[in-house]
Short mmCIF file of C-alpha atoms (C1' of nucleotides) in Angstrom, two decimals:
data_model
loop_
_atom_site.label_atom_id
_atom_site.label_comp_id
_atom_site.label_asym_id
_atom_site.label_seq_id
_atom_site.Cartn_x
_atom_site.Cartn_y
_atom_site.Cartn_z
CA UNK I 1 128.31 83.65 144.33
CA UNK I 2 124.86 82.47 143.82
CA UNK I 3 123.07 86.28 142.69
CA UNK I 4 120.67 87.60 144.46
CA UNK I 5 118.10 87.33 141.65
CA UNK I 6 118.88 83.35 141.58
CA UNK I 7 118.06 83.25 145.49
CA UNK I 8 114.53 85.13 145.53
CA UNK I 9 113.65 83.11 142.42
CA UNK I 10 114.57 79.61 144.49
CA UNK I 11 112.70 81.32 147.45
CA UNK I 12 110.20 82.21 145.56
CA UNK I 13 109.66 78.55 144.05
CA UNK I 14 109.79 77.27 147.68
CA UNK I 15 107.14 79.74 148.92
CA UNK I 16 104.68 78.26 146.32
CA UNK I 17 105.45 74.93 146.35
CA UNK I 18 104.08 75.47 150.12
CA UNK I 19 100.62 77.00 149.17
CA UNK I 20 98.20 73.63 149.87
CA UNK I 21 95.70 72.57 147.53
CA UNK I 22 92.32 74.71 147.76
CA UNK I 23 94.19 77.88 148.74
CA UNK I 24 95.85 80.72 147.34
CA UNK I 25 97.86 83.49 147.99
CA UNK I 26 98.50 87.08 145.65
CA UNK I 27 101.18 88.45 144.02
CA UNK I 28 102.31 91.52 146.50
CA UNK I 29 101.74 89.40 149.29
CA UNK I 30 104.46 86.18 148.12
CA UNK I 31 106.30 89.60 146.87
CA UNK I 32 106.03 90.69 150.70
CA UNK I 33 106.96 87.70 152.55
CA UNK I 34 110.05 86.88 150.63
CA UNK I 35 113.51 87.87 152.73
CA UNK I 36 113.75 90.80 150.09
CA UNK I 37 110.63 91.56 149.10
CA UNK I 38 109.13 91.97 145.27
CA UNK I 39 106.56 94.16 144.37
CA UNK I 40 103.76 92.08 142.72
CA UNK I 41 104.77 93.32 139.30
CA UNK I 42 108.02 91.58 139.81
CA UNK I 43 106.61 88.47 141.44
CA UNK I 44 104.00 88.33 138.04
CA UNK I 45 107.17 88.52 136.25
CA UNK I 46 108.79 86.37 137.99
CA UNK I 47 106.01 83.62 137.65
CA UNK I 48 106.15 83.51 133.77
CA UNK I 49 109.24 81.40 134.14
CA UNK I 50 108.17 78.99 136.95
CA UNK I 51 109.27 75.33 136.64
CA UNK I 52 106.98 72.83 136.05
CA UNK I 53 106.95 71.46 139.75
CA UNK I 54 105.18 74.56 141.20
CA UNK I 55 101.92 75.24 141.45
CA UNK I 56 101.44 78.56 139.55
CA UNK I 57 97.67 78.49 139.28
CA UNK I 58 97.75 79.01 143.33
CA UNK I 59 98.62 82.55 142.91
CA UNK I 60 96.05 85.08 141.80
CA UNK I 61 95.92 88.92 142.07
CA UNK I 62 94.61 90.92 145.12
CA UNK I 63 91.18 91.13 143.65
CA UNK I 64 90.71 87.30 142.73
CA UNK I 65 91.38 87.54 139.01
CA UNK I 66 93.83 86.08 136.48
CA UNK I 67 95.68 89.40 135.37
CA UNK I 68 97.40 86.72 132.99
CA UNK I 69 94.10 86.69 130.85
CA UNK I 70 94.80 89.95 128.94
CA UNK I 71 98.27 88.14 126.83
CA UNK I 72 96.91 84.49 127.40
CA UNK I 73 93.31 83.69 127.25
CA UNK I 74 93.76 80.00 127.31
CA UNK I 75 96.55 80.06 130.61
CA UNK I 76 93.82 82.13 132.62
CA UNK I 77 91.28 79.46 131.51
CA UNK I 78 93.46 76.56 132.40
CA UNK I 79 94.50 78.31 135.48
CA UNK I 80 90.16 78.64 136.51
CA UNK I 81 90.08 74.91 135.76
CA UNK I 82 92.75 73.84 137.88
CA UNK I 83 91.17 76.06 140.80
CA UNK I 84 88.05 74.91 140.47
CA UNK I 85 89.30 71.20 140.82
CA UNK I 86 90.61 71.69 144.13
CA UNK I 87 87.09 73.40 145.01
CA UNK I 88 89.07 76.78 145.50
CA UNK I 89 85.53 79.08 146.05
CA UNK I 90 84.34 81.07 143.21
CA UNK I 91 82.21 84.39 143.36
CA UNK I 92 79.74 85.09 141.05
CA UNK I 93 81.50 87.23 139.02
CA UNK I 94 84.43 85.10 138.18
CA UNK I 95 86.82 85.60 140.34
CA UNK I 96 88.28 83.78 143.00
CA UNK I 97 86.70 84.34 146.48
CA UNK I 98 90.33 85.45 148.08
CA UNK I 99 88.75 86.19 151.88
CA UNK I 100 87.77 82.72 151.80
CA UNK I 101 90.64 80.93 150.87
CA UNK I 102 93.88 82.45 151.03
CA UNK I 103 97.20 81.34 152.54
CA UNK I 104 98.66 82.07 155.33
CA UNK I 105 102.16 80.85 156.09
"C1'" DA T 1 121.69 103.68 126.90
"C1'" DA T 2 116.76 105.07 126.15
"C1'" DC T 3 112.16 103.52 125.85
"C1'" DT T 4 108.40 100.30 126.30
"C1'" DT T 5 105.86 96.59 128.45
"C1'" DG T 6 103.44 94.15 131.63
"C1'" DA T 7 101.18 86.68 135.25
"C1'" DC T 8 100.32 93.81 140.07
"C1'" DG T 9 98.50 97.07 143.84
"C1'" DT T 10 96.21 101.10 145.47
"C1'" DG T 11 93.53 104.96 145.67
"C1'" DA T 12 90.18 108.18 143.48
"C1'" DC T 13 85.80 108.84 141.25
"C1'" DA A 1 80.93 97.23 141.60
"C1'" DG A 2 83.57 98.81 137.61
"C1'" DT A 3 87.15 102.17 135.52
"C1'" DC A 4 91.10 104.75 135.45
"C1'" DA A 5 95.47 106.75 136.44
"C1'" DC A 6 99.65 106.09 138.41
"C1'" DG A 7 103.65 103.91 140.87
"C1'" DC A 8 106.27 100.00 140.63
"C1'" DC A 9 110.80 97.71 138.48
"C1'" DA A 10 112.78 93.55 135.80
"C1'" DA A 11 113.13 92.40 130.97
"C1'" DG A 12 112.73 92.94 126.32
"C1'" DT A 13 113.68 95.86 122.06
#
DNA sequence: AACTTGACGTGAC
DNA sequence: AGTCACGCCAAGT
């Protein structure tokens, strides 16, 4: 028996690994589309331990910022860089511009 | 087993 | 537009 836990974290992994380049997605909403859904606490949790082959920087909280910033300055500055090379729009303030680039599966 | 801590979201002010 | 309080719930201590 494979564990539930083991199967939203593999679904999880998959749902990301989908999110093209240029376009992201928040926490409560992966959280919502997985088969049992995750609140976006979870799904933050969750994301701390994503492989290597998944594009964590795609996922961003509801209001366009890096939530990760408060315990890891330097993640939430490598995660900006990596957004801004795929031309992922920025507002003035910072954050991301979610309403104009967010996934929808 | 009890208590704390967040890679969050929402609503109130 | 920015804060704050609170609910959330897996993990860590």
């Amino acid at each position: 028996m494979a564990g539930l836990l083991n199967r939203s974290l593999d679904e999880l992994w998959r749902l990301v690994r989908r999110i093209p380049a240029g376009q992201v997605i928040s926490y409560g909403d992966l959280g919502k589309l997985m088969k049992h859904p995750a609140t976006g606490r979870v799904v933050g949790r969750w994301m701390a331990q994503a492989p290597s082959d998944v594009p964590w920087w795609r996922v961003v909280a509801r209001d366009g910022t890096f939530p990760i910033g408060k315990r890891g300055p330097k993640l939430s500055l490598e995660q900006e860089q990596l957004l801004r090379e795929e031309a992922v729009p920025f507002l003035n303030s910072g954050r991301v511009d979610i309403s104009a680039c967010s996934w929808e599966p």
